[in-house]
Tab-separated table of N, CA and C in Angstrom:
chain	number	residue	atom	x	y	z
A	1	MET	N	0.982	-1.453	-0.038
A	1	MET	CA	0.212	0.164	-0.145
A	1	MET	C	0.950	1.137	0.677
A	2	PRO	N	0.602	2.079	-0.636
A	2	PRO	CA	1.182	3.425	-0.503
A	2	PRO	C	1.423	4.363	0.396
A	3	LYS	N	2.466	5.502	0.200
A	3	LYS	CA	2.435	5.988	1.810
A	3	LYS	C	2.054	7.172	0.996
A	4	LYS	N	0.761	7.879	2.297
A	4	LYS	CA	0.101	9.031	1.880
A	4	LYS	C	0.682	10.205	2.298
A	5	VAL	N	1.424	11.230	1.185
A	5	VAL	CA	2.013	12.646	1.999
A	5	VAL	C	0.930	13.718	1.824
A	6	PHE	N	0.617	14.829	3.202
A	6	PHE	CA	-0.275	15.699	2.525
A	6	PHE	C	0.483	16.602	2.161
A	7	ILE	N	0.496	17.793	1.973
A	7	ILE	CA	0.836	19.045	1.143
A	7	ILE	C	0.071	19.720	2.374
A	8	SER	N	1.098	20.818	2.545
A	8	SER	CA	0.670	22.166	3.504
A	8	SER	C	1.517	23.287	3.257
A	9	GLY	N	0.648	24.261	3.043
A	9	GLY	CA	0.738	25.454	3.031
A	9	GLY	C	0.152	26.233	3.232
A	10	PRO	N	0.446	27.920	2.722
A	10	PRO	CA	-0.983	28.779	2.949
A	10	PRO	C	-1.227	28.977	1.517
A	11	VAL	N	-2.834	29.480	1.626
A	11	VAL	CA	-3.206	29.679	1.243
A	11	VAL	C	-4.423	31.012	0.794
A	12	SER	N	-4.987	31.058	2.304
A	12	SER	CA	-5.703	31.728	2.303
A	12	SER	C	-5.083	33.180	1.888
A	13	GLY	N	-5.368	34.651	1.286
A	13	GLY	CA	-4.536	35.614	1.281
A	13	GLY	C	-3.437	35.943	-0.110
A	14	ARG	N	-3.631	34.235	-0.706
A	14	ARG	CA	-3.427	34.727	-1.762
A	14	ARG	C	-4.004	34.274	-3.245
A	15	VAL	N	-3.194	34.679	-4.009
A	15	VAL	CA	-4.225	34.630	-5.827
A	15	VAL	C	-4.462	32.680	-5.560
A	16	TYR	N	-5.471	32.762	-5.362
A	16	TYR	CA	-6.057	31.075	-5.442
A	16	TYR	C	-5.129	30.209	-6.801
A	17	GLU	N	-5.005	30.587	-8.192
A	17	GLU	CA	-4.261	29.813	-9.138
A	17	GLU	C	-3.101	29.905	-9.120
A	18	GLU	N	-2.119	30.877	-8.353
A	18	GLU	CA	-0.700	31.093	-7.619
A	18	GLU	C	-0.485	29.973	-6.619
A	19	ALA	N	-1.449	30.008	-6.130
A	19	ALA	CA	-1.393	28.637	-4.406
A	19	ALA	C	-1.947	27.257	-5.120
A	20	LYS	N	-2.894	27.424	-6.251
A	20	LYS	CA	-3.119	25.586	-6.756
A	20	LYS	C	-1.937	25.171	-7.613
A	21	ALA	N	-1.275	26.397	-8.044
A	21	ALA	CA	0.474	25.673	-8.641
A	21	ALA	C	1.125	25.751	-7.994
A	22	GLU	N	1.463	26.292	-7.553
A	22	GLU	CA	2.555	25.770	-6.287
A	22	GLU	C	2.457	24.394	-5.869
A	23	PHE	N	1.251	24.417	-4.981
A	23	PHE	CA	0.384	22.556	-4.437
A	23	PHE	C	0.521	22.012	-6.068
A	24	ASP	N	0.055	21.907	-6.750
A	24	ASP	CA	0.410	21.281	-7.790
A	24	ASP	C	1.841	20.592	-8.071
A	25	SER	N	2.150	21.528	-8.339
A	25	SER	CA	3.707	21.263	-8.865
A	25	SER	C	4.946	20.256	-7.765
A	26	VAL	N	4.492	21.054	-6.741
A	26	VAL	CA	4.453	20.258	-5.671
A	26	VAL	C	4.280	18.676	-5.457
A	27	ALA	N	3.187	18.841	-5.847
A	27	ALA	CA	2.794	17.008	-5.638
A	27	ALA	C	3.405	16.628	-6.721
A	28	TYR	N	3.654	17.008	-7.943
A	28	TYR	CA	3.775	16.430	-9.548
A	28	TYR	C	5.356	15.980	-8.879
A	29	GLU	N	6.374	16.917	-8.310
A	29	GLU	CA	7.604	16.477	-7.815
A	29	GLU	C	7.934	15.245	-7.367
A	30	ILE	N	7.017	15.690	-5.865
A	30	ILE	CA	6.412	14.356	-4.920
A	30	ILE	C	6.486	12.800	-5.974
A	31	LYS	N	5.369	12.877	-6.516
A	31	LYS	CA	4.754	12.058	-7.440
A	31	LYS	C	6.079	11.367	-8.516
A	32	LYS	N	6.499	12.587	-8.603
A	32	LYS	CA	7.786	12.088	-9.621
A	32	LYS	C	8.672	11.579	-9.422
A	33	LYS	N	9.018	12.045	-7.821
A	33	LYS	CA	10.628	11.044	-7.364
A	33	LYS	C	10.134	9.644	-6.534
A	34	HIS	N	8.580	9.397	-6.246
A	34	HIS	CA	8.676	8.772	-5.383
A	34	HIS	C	7.072	7.516	-6.385
A	35	GLY	N	6.955	8.012	-7.841
A	35	GLY	CA	6.020	6.950	-8.191
A	35	GLY	C	4.870	6.595	-7.199
A	36	ASP	N	4.476	5.077	-7.678
A	36	ASP	CA	3.499	4.359	-6.794
A	36	ASP	C	3.600	4.221	-5.370
A	37	ALA	N	5.351	4.407	-5.031
A	37	ALA	CA	5.044	4.246	-3.557
A	37	ALA	C	4.298	5.180	-2.362
A	38	VAL	N	4.049	6.205	-3.756
A	38	VAL	CA	3.408	7.773	-2.505
A	38	VAL	C	1.689	7.682	-3.206
A	39	GLU	N	1.045	8.023	-2.637
A	39	GLU	CA	0.123	8.851	-2.656
A	39	GLU	C	0.094	10.350	-2.416
A	40	VAL	N	0.110	11.210	-3.500
A	40	VAL	CA	-0.452	12.709	-2.868
A	40	VAL	C	-1.399	13.226	-2.385
A	41	VAL	N	-1.448	13.456	-1.275
A	41	VAL	CA	-2.946	14.472	-0.797
A	41	VAL	C	-2.944	15.581	-0.574
A	42	ASN	N	-3.431	16.084	-1.740
A	42	ASN	CA	-2.964	18.061	-2.090
A	42	ASN	C	-4.792	18.526	-1.749
A	43	PRO	N	-4.776	19.605	-1.422
A	43	PRO	CA	-6.386	19.817	-0.792
A	43	PRO	C	-6.992	20.520	-1.922
A	44	PHE	N	-6.005	21.134	-2.771
A	44	PHE	CA	-7.096	21.166	-3.879
A	44	PHE	C	-7.249	20.309	-4.575
A	45	GLU	N	-7.307	19.706	-4.615
A	45	GLU	CA	-8.192	18.500	-5.253
A	45	GLU	C	-9.504	17.647	-4.544
A	46	PHE	N	-9.955	18.643	-2.929
A	46	PHE	CA	-10.573	17.965	-1.996
A	46	PHE	C	-11.288	19.614	-1.637
A	47	CYS	N	-10.856	20.569	-1.729
A	47	CYS	CA	-11.628	21.947	-1.162
A	47	CYS	C	-11.536	22.702	-2.385
A	48	ARG	N	-13.098	23.431	-2.532
A	48	ARG	CA	-13.706	23.906	-3.267
A	48	ARG	C	-13.030	25.579	-3.391
A	49	LYS	N	-12.532	26.471	-4.161
A	49	LYS	CA	-12.285	27.951	-4.061
A	49	LYS	C	-13.847	28.379	-3.858
A	50	GLY	N	-13.420	29.377	-2.898
A	50	GLY	CA	-13.699	30.021	-2.225
A	50	GLY	C	-14.893	29.270	-0.769
A	51	GLU	N	-14.503	28.580	-0.522
A	51	GLU	CA	-14.926	27.499	0.363
A	51	GLU	C	-14.843	28.360	1.699
A	52	PRO	N	-15.072	28.592	2.504
A	52	PRO	CA	-15.118	28.968	4.271
A	52	PRO	C	-14.017	28.361	4.764
A	53	TRP	N	-13.426	29.122	5.231
A	53	TRP	CA	-11.959	28.705	5.687
A	53	TRP	C	-12.117	27.687	6.719
A	54	GLU	N	-12.579	27.905	7.501
A	54	GLU	CA	-13.305	27.314	8.665
A	54	GLU	C	-13.404	25.655	8.330
A	55	GLN	N	-14.715	25.695	7.108
A	55	GLN	CA	-14.974	24.445	6.355
A	55	GLN	C	-14.035	23.291	6.012
A	56	ALA	N	-13.104	24.390	5.284
A	56	ALA	CA	-11.622	23.912	3.916
A	56	ALA	C	-11.224	23.285	5.042
A	57	MET	N	-10.806	24.023	6.541
A	57	MET	CA	-9.676	22.906	7.214
A	57	MET	C	-10.335	22.010	8.221
A	58	ARG	N	-11.631	21.715	8.059
A	58	ARG	CA	-12.247	21.020	8.111
A	58	ARG	C	-12.019	19.045	8.125
A	59	LYS	N	-11.619	19.887	6.552
A	59	LYS	CA	-11.512	18.370	5.666
A	59	LYS	C	-10.776	18.280	5.231
A	60	CYS	N	-9.269	19.308	5.450
A	60	CYS	CA	-8.170	18.959	5.985
A	60	CYS	C	-7.877	17.980	7.057
A	61	ILE	N	-7.786	18.885	7.977
A	61	ILE	CA	-7.815	17.778	9.200
A	61	ILE	C	-7.891	16.805	8.889
A	62	ALA	N	-8.942	16.251	8.175
A	62	ALA	CA	-9.711	14.616	7.804
A	62	ALA	C	-8.941	14.353	7.272
A	63	ARG	N	-8.871	14.641	5.984
A	63	ARG	CA	-7.837	13.749	5.475
A	63	ARG	C	-5.956	13.899	5.732
A	64	LEU	N	-5.734	14.682	6.051
A	64	LEU	CA	-4.642	14.593	7.278
A	64	LEU	C	-4.448	13.327	7.831
A	65	THR	N	-5.083	12.933	8.986
A	65	THR	CA	-5.226	11.623	9.641
A	65	THR	C	-5.738	10.927	9.257
A	66	GLU	N	-5.050	10.721	7.991
A	66	GLU	CA	-4.813	9.782	7.185
A	66	GLU	C	-3.942	9.718	6.615
A	67	CYS	N	-2.602	10.339	7.234
A	67	CYS	CA	-1.877	10.498	6.154
A	67	CYS	C	-0.166	10.059	6.709
A	68	ASP	N	0.510	9.294	6.099
A	68	ASP	CA	1.718	8.849	6.795
A	68	ASP	C	3.246	10.390	7.222
A	69	TYR	N	2.865	10.991	5.854
A	69	TYR	CA	3.998	12.035	6.002
A	69	TYR	C	3.481	13.125	5.807
A	70	ILE	N	3.922	14.418	6.088
A	70	ILE	CA	3.254	15.791	5.531
A	70	ILE	C	4.514	16.369	5.358
A	71	HIS	N	4.648	17.235	3.770
A	71	HIS	CA	5.195	18.227	3.087
A	71	HIS	C	4.722	19.863	3.434
A	72	PHE	N	5.680	20.237	4.091
A	72	PHE	CA	5.090	22.148	4.405
A	72	PHE	C	5.711	22.727	3.281
A	73	LEU	N	4.783	23.820	2.329
A	73	LEU	CA	5.653	24.498	1.647
A	73	LEU	C	6.312	25.706	1.818
A	74	PRO	N	6.920	26.350	1.757
A	74	PRO	CA	7.984	27.846	1.763
A	74	PRO	C	7.121	28.680	2.862
A	75	ASN	N	7.143	29.229	4.179
A	75	ASN	CA	6.531	29.975	4.195
A	75	ASN	C	5.321	29.350	5.280
A	76	PHE	N	5.420	28.388	5.393
A	76	PHE	CA	3.789	27.491	6.110
A	76	PHE	C	3.223	27.815	6.678
A	77	TYR	N	4.392	28.863	7.808
A	77	TYR	CA	4.171	29.396	9.263
A	77	TYR	C	3.554	30.387	9.091
A	78	MET	N	3.618	30.997	7.995
A	78	MET	CA	2.419	32.611	7.787
A	78	MET	C	1.277	31.959	8.043
A	79	SER	N	0.825	30.922	7.651
A	79	SER	CA	-0.378	30.149	7.387
A	79	SER	C	-1.190	29.841	8.712
A	80	GLU	N	-2.154	30.869	9.241
A	80	GLU	CA	-3.008	29.720	10.316
A	80	GLU	C	-3.211	27.889	10.411
A	81	GLY	N	-3.684	27.795	8.839
A	81	GLY	CA	-3.740	26.721	8.532
A	81	GLY	C	-2.938	25.549	8.490
A	82	ALA	N	-1.748	25.946	7.931
A	82	ALA	CA	-0.203	24.803	8.309
A	82	ALA	C	-0.494	24.648	9.525
A	83	ARG	N	0.100	26.101	10.249
A	83	ARG	CA	0.621	26.209	11.848
A	83	ARG	C	-0.509	24.704	12.295
A	84	LEU	N	-1.605	25.021	12.204
A	84	LEU	CA	-2.740	23.370	12.579
A	84	LEU	C	-2.837	22.455	12.085
A	85	GLU	N	-1.861	22.319	10.726
A	85	GLU	CA	-2.156	20.754	10.073
A	85	GLU	C	-0.395	20.646	11.570
A	86	MET	N	0.252	20.787	11.283
A	86	MET	CA	1.636	21.125	11.630
A	86	MET	C	1.284	20.698	13.170
A	87	THR	N	1.076	21.418	14.071
A	87	THR	CA	0.127	20.518	15.219
A	87	THR	C	-0.223	19.627	14.855
A	88	ASN	N	-1.455	19.133	14.150
A	88	ASN	CA	-1.440	17.881	14.228
A	88	ASN	C	-0.624	16.411	13.992
A	89	ALA	N	-0.123	17.488	12.613
A	89	ALA	CA	1.032	16.120	12.409
A	89	ALA	C	2.351	15.519	13.211
A	90	GLU	N	1.985	16.791	14.283
A	90	GLU	CA	3.400	16.518	15.441
A	90	GLU	C	2.682	15.704	16.529
A	91	LYS	N	1.349	15.564	16.408
A	91	LYS	CA	0.624	14.927	17.417
A	91	LYS	C	0.069	13.656	17.434
A	92	PHE	N	0.403	13.225	15.919
A	92	PHE	CA	0.101	11.830	14.800
A	92	PHE	C	1.455	11.264	14.886
A	93	LYS	N	2.368	11.717	14.929
A	93	LYS	CA	3.692	12.048	15.419
A	93	LYS	C	4.107	10.857	13.526
A	94	MET	N	3.048	11.696	13.067
A	94	MET	CA	3.708	11.911	11.056
A	94	MET	C	4.782	11.931	11.104
A	95	GLY	N	5.697	11.504	9.891
A	95	GLY	CA	6.737	11.998	8.963
A	95	GLY	C	7.018	12.965	8.303
A	96	ILE	N	8.166	13.432	7.866
A	96	ILE	CA	8.246	14.801	7.153
A	96	ILE	C	8.396	13.964	5.310
A	97	CYS	N	8.558	15.375	4.720
A	97	CYS	CA	8.459	14.839	3.259
A	97	CYS	C	9.196	16.469	3.216
A	98	ASN	N	10.838	16.158	3.062
A	98	ASN	CA	11.270	17.178	3.628
A	98	ASN	C	11.589	18.588	1.706
A	99	ASP	N	12.431	19.128	2.117
A	99	ASP	CA	12.226	19.903	1.623
A	99	ASP	C	13.490	19.074	-0.176
A	100	ILE	N	13.999	18.004	0.296
A	100	ILE	CA	14.811	17.591	-1.190
A	100	ILE	C	13.658	16.547	-1.478
A	101	LEU	N	12.540	16.335	-0.911
A	101	LEU	CA	11.880	15.292	-1.251
A	101	LEU	C	11.500	13.746	-0.624
A	102	GLU	N	12.796	13.629	0.199
A	102	GLU	CA	13.010	12.474	0.782
A	102	GLU	C	11.982	12.254	2.159
A	103	LEU	N	11.417	11.455	2.187
A	103	LEU	CA	10.633	10.700	3.314
A	103	LEU	C	10.966	10.141	4.636
A	104	VAL	N	11.077	11.112	5.398
A	104	VAL	CA	11.784	11.420	6.627
A	104	VAL	C	10.387	10.419	8.069
A	105	ASP	N	11.286	9.598	8.732
A	105	ASP	CA	9.861	8.972	9.928
A	105	ASP	C	9.712	9.775	10.503
A	106	TYR	N	9.156	9.709	11.564
A	106	TYR	CA	9.081	10.123	12.846
A	106	TYR	C	9.629	9.163	13.653
A	107	ASP	N	10.531	10.062	14.067
A	107	ASP	CA	11.628	9.010	15.325
A	107	ASP	C	10.843	8.672	16.741
A	108	ALA	N	10.575	7.478	17.349
A	108	ALA	CA	9.867	7.650	18.585
A	108	ALA	C	10.767	7.940	19.630
A	109	GLY	N	11.483	8.154	19.366
A	109	GLY	CA	12.197	8.724	20.882
A	109	GLY	C	12.549	10.054	20.452
A	110	GLU	N	11.848	10.599	19.809
A	110	GLU	CA	12.188	12.428	19.796
A	110	GLU	C	10.508	12.501	19.916
A	111	GLY	N	9.867	14.016	20.301
A	111	GLY	CA	8.631	14.631	20.443
A	111	GLY	C	8.359	14.350	21.285
A	112	GLU	N	7.135	14.917	21.325
A	112	GLU	CA	6.136	14.950	22.446
A	112	GLU	C	5.268	13.405	22.734
A	113	LYS	N	5.220	13.697	23.678
A	113	LYS	CA	4.444	11.793	24.018
A	113	LYS	C	3.164	11.539	24.655
């Protein structure tokens, strides 16, 4: 079964098409690097343009719970939603898909218990 990688980053306050293009580009690069070993979970595939933030975040957190890894886009920390996703990913002890697109598993010896 493929590992699932959730993409997290700023969306609100950005030009929708530019944000979507960034998420789609990263999704493509992750898929290109890992092929069938991963399934990429891109919020632009299940959240609608203009959808209320709270509704979109509920969908994102629900989908995040199904994932093994999270990949943070640059400037993710400027996004309230991405910071919420980061907090949940830490609590779920998810691995990280880092900036060179390597999958790094959560080390059970580190992090909050």
